[in-house]
XYZ file of C-alpha atoms in Angstrom:
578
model
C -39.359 -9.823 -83.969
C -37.175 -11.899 -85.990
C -35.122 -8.601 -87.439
C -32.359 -10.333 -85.933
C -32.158 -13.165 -88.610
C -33.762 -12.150 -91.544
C -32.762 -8.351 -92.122
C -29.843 -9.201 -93.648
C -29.006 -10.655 -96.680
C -30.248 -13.920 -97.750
C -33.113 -13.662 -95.214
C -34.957 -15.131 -98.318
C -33.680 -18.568 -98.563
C -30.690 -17.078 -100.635
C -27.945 -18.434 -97.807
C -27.410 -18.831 -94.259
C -29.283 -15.447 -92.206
C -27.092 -12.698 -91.472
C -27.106 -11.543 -87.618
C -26.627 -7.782 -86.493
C -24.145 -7.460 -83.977
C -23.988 -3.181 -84.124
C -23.138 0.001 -85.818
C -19.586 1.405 -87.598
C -18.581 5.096 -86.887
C -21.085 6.392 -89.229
C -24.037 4.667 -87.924
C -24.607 1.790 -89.970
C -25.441 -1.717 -89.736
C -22.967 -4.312 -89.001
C -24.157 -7.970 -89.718
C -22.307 -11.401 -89.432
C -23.785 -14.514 -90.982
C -25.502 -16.919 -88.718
C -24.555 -20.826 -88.458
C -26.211 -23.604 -89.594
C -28.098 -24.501 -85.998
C -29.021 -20.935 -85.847
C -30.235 -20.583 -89.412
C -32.449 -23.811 -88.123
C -33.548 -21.706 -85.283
C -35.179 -18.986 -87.106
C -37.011 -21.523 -89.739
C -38.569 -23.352 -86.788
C -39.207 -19.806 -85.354
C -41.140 -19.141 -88.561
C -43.046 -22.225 -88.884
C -44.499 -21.565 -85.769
C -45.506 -18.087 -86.361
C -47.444 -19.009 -89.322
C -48.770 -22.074 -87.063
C -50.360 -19.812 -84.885
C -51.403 -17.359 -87.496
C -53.929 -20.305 -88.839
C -55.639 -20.359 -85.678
C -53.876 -22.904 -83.689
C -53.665 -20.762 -80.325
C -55.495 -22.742 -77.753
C -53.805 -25.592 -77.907
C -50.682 -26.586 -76.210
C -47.905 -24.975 -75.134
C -48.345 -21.003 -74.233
C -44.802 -19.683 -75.302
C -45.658 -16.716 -72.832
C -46.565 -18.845 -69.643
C -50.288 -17.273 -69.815
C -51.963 -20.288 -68.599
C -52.609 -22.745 -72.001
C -54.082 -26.164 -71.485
C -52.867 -28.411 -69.963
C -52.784 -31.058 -72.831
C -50.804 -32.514 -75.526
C -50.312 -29.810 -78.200
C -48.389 -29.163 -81.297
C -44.671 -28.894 -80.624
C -43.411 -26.159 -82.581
C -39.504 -27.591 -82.716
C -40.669 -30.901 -83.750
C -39.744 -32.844 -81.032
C -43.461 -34.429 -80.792
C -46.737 -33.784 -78.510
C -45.480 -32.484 -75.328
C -47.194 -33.932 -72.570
C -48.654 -31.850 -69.353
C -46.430 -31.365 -66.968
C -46.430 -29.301 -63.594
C -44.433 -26.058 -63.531
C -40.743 -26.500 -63.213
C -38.157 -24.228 -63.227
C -36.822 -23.330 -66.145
C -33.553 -25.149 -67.142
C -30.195 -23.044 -66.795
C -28.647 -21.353 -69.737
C -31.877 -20.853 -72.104
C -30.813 -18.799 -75.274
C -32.072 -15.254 -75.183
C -32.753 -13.921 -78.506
C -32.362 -10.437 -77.513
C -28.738 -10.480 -75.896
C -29.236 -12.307 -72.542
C -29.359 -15.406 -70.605
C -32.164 -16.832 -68.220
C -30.956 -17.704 -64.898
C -32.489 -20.123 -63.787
C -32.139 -22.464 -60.700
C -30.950 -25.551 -62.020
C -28.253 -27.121 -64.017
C -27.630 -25.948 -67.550
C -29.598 -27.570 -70.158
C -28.557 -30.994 -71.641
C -27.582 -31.098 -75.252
C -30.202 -31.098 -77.792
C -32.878 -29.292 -75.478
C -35.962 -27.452 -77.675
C -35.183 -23.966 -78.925
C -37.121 -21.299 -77.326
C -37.026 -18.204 -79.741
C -38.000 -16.477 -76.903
C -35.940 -17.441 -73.859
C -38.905 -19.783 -72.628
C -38.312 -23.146 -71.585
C -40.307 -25.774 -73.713
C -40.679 -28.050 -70.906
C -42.882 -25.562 -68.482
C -45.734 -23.645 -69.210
C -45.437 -20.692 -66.796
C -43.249 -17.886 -67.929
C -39.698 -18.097 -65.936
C -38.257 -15.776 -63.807
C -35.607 -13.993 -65.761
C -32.287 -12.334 -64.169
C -30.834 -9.740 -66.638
C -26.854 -9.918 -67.035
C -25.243 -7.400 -69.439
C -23.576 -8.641 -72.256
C -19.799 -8.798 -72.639
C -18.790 -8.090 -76.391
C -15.227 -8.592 -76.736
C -13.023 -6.243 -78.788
C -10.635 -7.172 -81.026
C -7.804 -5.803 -82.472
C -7.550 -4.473 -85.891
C -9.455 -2.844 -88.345
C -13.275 -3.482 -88.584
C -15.076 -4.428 -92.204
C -18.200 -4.325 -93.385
C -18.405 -7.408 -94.770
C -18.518 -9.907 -92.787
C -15.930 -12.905 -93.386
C -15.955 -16.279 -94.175
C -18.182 -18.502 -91.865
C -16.878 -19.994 -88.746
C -14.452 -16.608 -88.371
C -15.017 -13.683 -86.489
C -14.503 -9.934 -87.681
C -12.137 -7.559 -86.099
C -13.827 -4.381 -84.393
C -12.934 -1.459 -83.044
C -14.090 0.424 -79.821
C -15.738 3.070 -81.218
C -18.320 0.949 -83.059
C -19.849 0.120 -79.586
C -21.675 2.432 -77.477
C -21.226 1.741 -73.831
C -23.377 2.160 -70.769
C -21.785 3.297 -67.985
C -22.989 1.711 -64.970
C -22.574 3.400 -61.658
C -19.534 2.128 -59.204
C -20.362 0.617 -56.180
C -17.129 2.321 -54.501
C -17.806 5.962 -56.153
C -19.867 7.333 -53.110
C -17.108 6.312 -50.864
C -15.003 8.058 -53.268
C -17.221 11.192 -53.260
C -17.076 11.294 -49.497
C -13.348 10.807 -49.263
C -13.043 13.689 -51.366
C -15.054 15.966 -49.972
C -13.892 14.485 -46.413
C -10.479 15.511 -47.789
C -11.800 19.242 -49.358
C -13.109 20.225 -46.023
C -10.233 19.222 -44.098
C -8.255 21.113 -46.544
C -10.340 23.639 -46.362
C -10.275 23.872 -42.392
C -6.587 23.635 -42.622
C -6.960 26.983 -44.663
C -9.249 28.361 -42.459
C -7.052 27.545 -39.595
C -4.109 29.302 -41.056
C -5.990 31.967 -42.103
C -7.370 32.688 -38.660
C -3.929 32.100 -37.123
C -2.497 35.059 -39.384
C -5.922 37.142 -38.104
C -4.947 36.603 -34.443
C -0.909 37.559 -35.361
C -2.197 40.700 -36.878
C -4.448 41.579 -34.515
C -1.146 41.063 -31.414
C 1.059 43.239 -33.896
C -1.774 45.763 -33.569
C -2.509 45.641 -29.887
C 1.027 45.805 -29.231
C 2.189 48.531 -31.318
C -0.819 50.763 -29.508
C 0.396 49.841 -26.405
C 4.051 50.369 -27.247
C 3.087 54.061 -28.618
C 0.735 54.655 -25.394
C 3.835 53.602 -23.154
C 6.109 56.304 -25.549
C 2.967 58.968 -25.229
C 2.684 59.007 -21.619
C 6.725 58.760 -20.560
C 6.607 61.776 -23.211
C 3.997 63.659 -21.670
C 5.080 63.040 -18.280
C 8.602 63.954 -19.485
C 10.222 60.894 -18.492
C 11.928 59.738 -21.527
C 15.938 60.451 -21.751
C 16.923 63.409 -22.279
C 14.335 65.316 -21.915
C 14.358 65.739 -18.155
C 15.759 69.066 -16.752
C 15.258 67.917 -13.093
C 18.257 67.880 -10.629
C 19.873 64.037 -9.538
C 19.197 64.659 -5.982
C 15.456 64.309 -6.245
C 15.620 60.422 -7.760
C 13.277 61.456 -10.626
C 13.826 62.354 -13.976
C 10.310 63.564 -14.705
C 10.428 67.061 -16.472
C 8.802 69.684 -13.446
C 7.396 71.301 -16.300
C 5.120 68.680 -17.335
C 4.067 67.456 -13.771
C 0.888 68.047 -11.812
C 0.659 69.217 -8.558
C -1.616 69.503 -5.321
C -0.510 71.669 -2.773
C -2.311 72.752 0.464
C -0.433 74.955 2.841
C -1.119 73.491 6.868
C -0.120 76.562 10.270
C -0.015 74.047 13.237
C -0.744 76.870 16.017
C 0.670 75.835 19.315
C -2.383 77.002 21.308
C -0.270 76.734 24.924
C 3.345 77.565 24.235
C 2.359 80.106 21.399
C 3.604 80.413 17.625
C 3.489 78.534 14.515
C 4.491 76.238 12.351
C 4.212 75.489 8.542
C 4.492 73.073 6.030
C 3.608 72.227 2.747
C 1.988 69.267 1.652
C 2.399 68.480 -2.029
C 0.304 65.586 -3.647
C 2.278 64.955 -7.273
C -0.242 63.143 -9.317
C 2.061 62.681 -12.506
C 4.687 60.839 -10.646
C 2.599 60.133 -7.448
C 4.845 60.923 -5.215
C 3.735 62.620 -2.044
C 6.102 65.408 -0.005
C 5.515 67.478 3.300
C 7.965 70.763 2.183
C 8.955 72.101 5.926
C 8.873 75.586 5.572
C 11.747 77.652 8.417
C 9.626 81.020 9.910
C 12.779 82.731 9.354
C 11.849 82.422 5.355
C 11.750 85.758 3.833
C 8.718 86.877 2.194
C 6.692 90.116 0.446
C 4.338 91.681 2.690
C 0.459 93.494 0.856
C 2.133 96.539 1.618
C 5.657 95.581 -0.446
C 7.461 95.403 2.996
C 9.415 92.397 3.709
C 8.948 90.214 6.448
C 9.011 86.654 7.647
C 6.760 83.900 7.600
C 5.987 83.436 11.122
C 5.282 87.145 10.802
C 3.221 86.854 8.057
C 0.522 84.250 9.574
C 0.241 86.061 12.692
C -0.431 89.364 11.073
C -1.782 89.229 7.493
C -3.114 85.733 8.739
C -3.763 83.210 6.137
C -4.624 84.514 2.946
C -1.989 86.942 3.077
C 0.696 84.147 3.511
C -0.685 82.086 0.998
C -0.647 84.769 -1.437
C 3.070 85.493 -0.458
C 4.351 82.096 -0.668
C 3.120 81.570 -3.783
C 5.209 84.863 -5.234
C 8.585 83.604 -3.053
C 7.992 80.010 -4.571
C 6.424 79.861 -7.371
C 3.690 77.711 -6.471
C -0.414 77.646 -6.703
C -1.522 76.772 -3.107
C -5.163 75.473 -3.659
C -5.539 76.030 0.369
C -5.176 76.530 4.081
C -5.059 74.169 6.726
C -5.355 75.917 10.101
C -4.212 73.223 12.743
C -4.795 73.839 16.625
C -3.132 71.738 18.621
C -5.810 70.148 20.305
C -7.003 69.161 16.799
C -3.820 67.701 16.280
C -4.283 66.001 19.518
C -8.039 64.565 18.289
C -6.469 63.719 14.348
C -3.826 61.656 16.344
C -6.646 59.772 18.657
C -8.727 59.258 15.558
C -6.596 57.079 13.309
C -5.412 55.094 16.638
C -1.491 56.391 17.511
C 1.159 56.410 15.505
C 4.602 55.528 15.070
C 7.457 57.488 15.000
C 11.176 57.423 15.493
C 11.762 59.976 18.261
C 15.278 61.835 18.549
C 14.992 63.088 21.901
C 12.937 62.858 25.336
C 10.195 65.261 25.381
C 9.266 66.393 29.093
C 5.389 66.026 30.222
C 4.343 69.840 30.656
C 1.924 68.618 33.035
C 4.150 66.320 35.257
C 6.191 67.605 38.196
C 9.904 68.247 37.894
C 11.938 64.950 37.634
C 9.167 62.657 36.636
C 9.810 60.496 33.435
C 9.471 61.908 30.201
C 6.093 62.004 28.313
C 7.927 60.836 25.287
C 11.091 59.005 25.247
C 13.684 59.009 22.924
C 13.770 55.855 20.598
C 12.548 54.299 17.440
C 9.411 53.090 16.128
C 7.474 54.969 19.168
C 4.066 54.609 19.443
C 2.575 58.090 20.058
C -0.980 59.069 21.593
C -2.486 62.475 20.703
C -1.126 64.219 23.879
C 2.257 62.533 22.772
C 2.422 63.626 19.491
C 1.571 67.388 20.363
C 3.898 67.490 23.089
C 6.569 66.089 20.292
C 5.170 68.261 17.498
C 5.726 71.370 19.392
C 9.061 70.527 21.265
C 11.994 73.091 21.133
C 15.085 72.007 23.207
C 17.240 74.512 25.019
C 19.850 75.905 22.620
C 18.110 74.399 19.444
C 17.399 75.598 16.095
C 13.742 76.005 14.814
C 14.712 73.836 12.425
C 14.753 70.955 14.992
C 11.231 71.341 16.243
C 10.410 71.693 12.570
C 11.662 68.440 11.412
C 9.734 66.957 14.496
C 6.706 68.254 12.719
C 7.253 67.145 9.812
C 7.618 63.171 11.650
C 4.557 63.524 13.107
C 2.529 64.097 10.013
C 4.258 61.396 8.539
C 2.860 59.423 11.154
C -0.517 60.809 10.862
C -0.579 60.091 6.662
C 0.485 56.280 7.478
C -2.359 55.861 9.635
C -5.066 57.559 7.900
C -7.535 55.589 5.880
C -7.023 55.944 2.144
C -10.359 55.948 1.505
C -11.577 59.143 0.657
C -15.402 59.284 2.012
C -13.601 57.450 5.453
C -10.858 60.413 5.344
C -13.946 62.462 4.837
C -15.490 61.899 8.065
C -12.285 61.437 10.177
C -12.008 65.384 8.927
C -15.862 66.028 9.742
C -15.369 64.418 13.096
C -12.642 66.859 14.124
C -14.956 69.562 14.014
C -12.805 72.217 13.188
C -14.011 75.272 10.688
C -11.893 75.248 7.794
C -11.335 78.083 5.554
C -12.550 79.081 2.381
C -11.921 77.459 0.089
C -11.306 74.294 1.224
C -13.796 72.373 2.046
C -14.190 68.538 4.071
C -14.159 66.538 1.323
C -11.441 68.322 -0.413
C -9.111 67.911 2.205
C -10.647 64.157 3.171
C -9.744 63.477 -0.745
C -6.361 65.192 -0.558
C -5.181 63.247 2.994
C -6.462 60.499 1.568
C -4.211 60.594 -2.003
C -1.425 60.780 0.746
C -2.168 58.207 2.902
C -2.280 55.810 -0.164
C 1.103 57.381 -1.366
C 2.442 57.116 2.450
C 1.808 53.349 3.106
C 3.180 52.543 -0.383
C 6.445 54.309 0.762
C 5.955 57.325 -1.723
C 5.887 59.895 0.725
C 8.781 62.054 2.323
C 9.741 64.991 3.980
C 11.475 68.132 2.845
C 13.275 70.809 4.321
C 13.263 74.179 2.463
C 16.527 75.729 3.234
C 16.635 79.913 3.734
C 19.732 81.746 4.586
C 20.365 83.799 7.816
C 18.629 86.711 6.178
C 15.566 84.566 5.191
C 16.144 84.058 1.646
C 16.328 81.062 -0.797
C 19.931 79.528 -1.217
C 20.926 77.790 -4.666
C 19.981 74.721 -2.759
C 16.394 75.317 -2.045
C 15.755 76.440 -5.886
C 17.083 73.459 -7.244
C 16.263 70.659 -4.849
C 13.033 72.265 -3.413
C 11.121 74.213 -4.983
C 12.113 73.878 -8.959
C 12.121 69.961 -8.454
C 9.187 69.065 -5.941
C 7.256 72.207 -6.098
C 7.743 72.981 -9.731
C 8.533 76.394 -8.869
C 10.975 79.106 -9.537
C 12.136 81.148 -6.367
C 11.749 84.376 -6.131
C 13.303 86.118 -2.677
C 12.699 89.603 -2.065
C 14.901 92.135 -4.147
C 18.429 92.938 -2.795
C 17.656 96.272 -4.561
C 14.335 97.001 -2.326
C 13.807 99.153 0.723
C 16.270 98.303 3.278
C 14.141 95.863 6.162
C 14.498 97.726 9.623
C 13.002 95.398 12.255
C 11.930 97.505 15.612
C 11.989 96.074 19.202
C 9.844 98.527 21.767
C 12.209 98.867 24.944
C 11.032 102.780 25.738
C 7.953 100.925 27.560
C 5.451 103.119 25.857
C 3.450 101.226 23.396
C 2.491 103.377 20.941
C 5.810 104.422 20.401
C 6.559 101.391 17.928
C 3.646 102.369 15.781
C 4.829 105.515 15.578
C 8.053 104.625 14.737
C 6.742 102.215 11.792
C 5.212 105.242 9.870
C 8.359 107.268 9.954
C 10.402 104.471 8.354
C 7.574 103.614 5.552
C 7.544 107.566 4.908
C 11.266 107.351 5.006
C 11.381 104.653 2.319
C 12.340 101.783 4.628
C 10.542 98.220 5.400
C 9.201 97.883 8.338
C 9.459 94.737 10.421
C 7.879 94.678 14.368
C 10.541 93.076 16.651
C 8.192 92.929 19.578
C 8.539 94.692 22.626
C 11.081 94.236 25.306
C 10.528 93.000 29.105
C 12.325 95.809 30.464
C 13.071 99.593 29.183
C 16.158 100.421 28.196
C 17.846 103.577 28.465
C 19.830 104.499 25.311
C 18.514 103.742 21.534
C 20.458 101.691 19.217
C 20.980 100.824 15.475
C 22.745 97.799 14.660
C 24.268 96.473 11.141
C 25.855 93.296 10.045
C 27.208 94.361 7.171
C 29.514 96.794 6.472
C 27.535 97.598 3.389
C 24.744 98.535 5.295
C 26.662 100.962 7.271
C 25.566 103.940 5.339
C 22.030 102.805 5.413
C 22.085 101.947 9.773
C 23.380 105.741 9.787
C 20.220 106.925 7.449
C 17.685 104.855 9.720
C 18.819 106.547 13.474
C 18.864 109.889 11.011
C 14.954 109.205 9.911
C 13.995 108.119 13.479
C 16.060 110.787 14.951
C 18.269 109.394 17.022
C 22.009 110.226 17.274
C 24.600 108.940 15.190
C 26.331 107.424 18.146
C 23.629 104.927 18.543
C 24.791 103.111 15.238
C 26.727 100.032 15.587
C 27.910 96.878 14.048
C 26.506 93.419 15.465
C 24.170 90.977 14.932
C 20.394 91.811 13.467
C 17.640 90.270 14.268
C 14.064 89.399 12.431
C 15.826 89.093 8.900
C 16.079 92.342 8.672
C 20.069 94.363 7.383
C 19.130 96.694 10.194
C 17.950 96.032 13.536
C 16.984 98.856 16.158
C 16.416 99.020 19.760
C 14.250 101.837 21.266
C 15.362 103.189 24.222
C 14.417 105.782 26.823
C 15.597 108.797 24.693
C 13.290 107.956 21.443
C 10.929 111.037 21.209
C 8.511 110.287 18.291
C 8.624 114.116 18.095
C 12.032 115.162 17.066
């Protein structure tokens, strides 16, 4: 317990006590020598030791505060009997033998207080509350020694003779959460950036599909420059090639005045556009039997399949259908959707009025038209006029009719159901309620026109028609009859026997010819006669009054009739016969 003084030299009496104060570099013992009032120190410290190795305990002061008697006892220090005192605290400063102070409340302790070898106050006999400080060992400068120096001076020592406790900062778990305060907002930052550069990526992406999507589809629907081969009087530059079509084929039959009329209604789904094609009955076209004859021929006798079948050839086109429409279903369709509207270009009559009464439709734009109305307008032919006129009339009215269906297709559905008309194979009512409907939708959005196909006075195309018409909105090629074919011979019956114009049909097929019925005449004639328009048809007029055996007098130039390069009359002196 007393290592402190006596294990260095002279611990013996030999000198003043040497005190260790630490360890060199190579672990040993570093002493300094003690003063004089600590060398007194550790004798008294001894002395009382061996004064309480002889069996003294007991009596007087209890260095360790245990609870002694309360009595005058031996004073160690030799400062006299120590008389019994109540516990006090401990004076301030006591020296602590093993390297710190006792704090104690109080002032420090007055010079020439009692010793306690063992940080104890003399003066209480409880043991005091003791508050541990660390102690602060200066360091010097210079090289350390061994051997201590002279007394009264103290040795030099360096830093590394010391070992050092670290003791914990009060600030470093501020300083830990700063830092990691400051790693994750870094690392957020990072993150941040690095999601940034996802959602960039990700745009590039999205936008270089759409980009190619945008190039894919104006490639496949042809619409990218120069590669269009359409004309620039259609307003599209969509390749016909690479465009889909619908295309039903509609006969209005006038059920009162008589005949026909036909369109086309095309439903382009590649560049939605909608069309009604307005097809003249003067248009040429390839009989079953190879003969040529005309399109309002051609529904009245080979009826609808057979004209379907031959407008396809003539235009190129794949007609999925045929719409046959009466009048009075016209009259119903009209009723249905609730009138139309429709810019009128002439005063139509009322064929059920009296003479002089106002017209049933007068001339003017944006009239509203009932079903009678639009029937009576539909079907109108003025004096003088062109079928073409009473064509284009039809082609206003359906128009009309589009604009005010529904464009939904079970509605259009029913609207078709509720005419109760029998359609023909094979269409069906909800494939034309679907197709109307497609056109209504294309109609109200101002998609939707009307076309006239343009024939020559013999019935076929002209450059115009292939280009415009059927190469651009039917994606067609035209194909009229053959100039090189049987020569057409159209027949009118004025002998006022009718079986002679059956008769006279089989002759010209056997003769090689193409037969095409003119009708029959409201009064006979007398004399037969064989008319060409063309002088190059001369030869062949002459070979047709030959094969029918009339005389060669009876051939003349003039106009023909029916489309036909050679038109004949029958008269009186046709004998079937000869």
């Amino acid at each position: 317990m007393n290592d402190r003084y006596d294990a260095g030299h002279g611990a013996d009496g030999g000198g003043a006590p040497y005190e260790l104060v630490g360890y060199d570099e190579y672990g040993r013992p570093v002493y300094r020598q003690a003063t004089d009032q600590q060398a007194q120190h550790h004798q008294q410290a001894q002395q009382y030791d061996a004064y309480q190795q002889q069996g003294h305990q007991g009596y007087g002061y209890d260095p360790y505060a245990t609870g002694g008697h309360q009595q005058p006892g031996y004073d160690p220090y030799g400062t006299g009997s120590v008389p019994p005192q109540q516990p006090q605290t401990p004076a301030y400063g006591s020296y602590d033998p093993y390297g710190t102070q006792q704090q104690q409340g109080g002032q420090p302790p007055q010079q020439g207080a009692p010793y306690d070898p063992y940080g104890q106050s003399a003066h209480t006999g409880q043991q005091p509350r003791v508050t541990e400080q660390t102690a602060h060992i200066p360091q010097q400068p210079g090289p350390a020694d061994d051997d201590p120096g002279p007394a009264g001076t103290a040795p030099d020592y360096r830093t590394e003779q010391f070992a050092f406790v670290e003791e914990p900062d009060g600030d470093s778990e501020d300083v830990i959460d700063w830092m990691k305060f400051t790693e994750n907002r870094t690392e957020r930052r990072e993150e941040a950036k690095r999601r940034a550069r996802s959602r960039i990526v990700a745009l590039a992406v999205v936008l270089a599909l759409v980009a190619a999507g945008g190039v894919g589809y104006l490639w496949y629907a042809g619409k990218l420059p120069g590669l269009s081969d359409s004309g620039a009087g259609t307003g599209t530059t969509t390749a016909a090639g690479a465009q889909k079509r619908d295309v039903i084929v509609v006969h209005l039959h006038d059920t009162t005045g008589g005949g026909t009329t036909t369109a086309l209604l095309v439903d382009n789904t590649t560049t939605e556009q909608g069309t009604t094609v307005l097809l003249p009955n003067s248009l040429a076209l390839t009989a079953d039997d190879g003969a040529t004859t005309t399109l309002a021929k051609s529904v009245e006798d080979d009826g609808s399949e057979g004209t379907r079948t031959a407008l396809d050839t003539v235009l190129g086109t794949d007609i999925e259908g045929t719409w046959r429409l009466d009048t009075p279903f016209l009259l119903t369709l009209v009723d249905l959707v609730g009138n139309i509207e429709v810019d009128t270009d002439t005063d139509v009559p009322d064929p059920d009025a009296k003479k002089g009464e106002a017209p049933l439709v007068k001339k003017g734009k944006g009239q509203t038209l009932s079903g009678k109305m639009a029937v009576a307008y539909a079907t109108h032919r003025g004096s003088g006029e062109a079928q073409n006129a009473q064509l284009e009339r039809f082609g206003q009215v359906m128009h009309g009719v589009l604009r005010k269906m529904t464009s939904d297709p079970d509605a259009a559905t029913l609207t078709v159901q509720t005419l109760g008309q029998i359609l023909e194979p094979p269409l069906t009512d909800k494939d034309l309620g679907d197709f109307l409907a497609r056109l209504s939708d294309r109609a109200k959005g101002g998609d939707h026109k009307s076309a006239l196909l343009p024939v020559q006075d013999d019935g076929t195309l002209t450059a115009e028609a292939s280009d415009s018409v059927v190469k651009d909105v039917l994606g067609g090629t035209a194909k009229s009859p053959d100039e090189n074919a049987a020569v057409s011979v159209s027949v009118r019956n004025a002998t006022g026997v009718k079986d002679h114009t059956e008769k006279a049909r089989v002759v010209l097929l056997n003769g090689g010819f193409t037969f095409r019925a003119a009708g029959t005449a409201a009064a006979p004639e007398a004399t037969s006669e064989v008319v060409y328009a063309d002088a190059a048809d001369k030869e062949n007029a002459t070979e047709v009054a030959k094969t029918l055996g009339l005389d060669a007098s009876s051939v003349t130039k003039g106009k023909v009739t029916g489309n036909a390069r050679v038109s004949v009359v029958l008269g009186q002196d046709y004998d079937p016969g000869s």
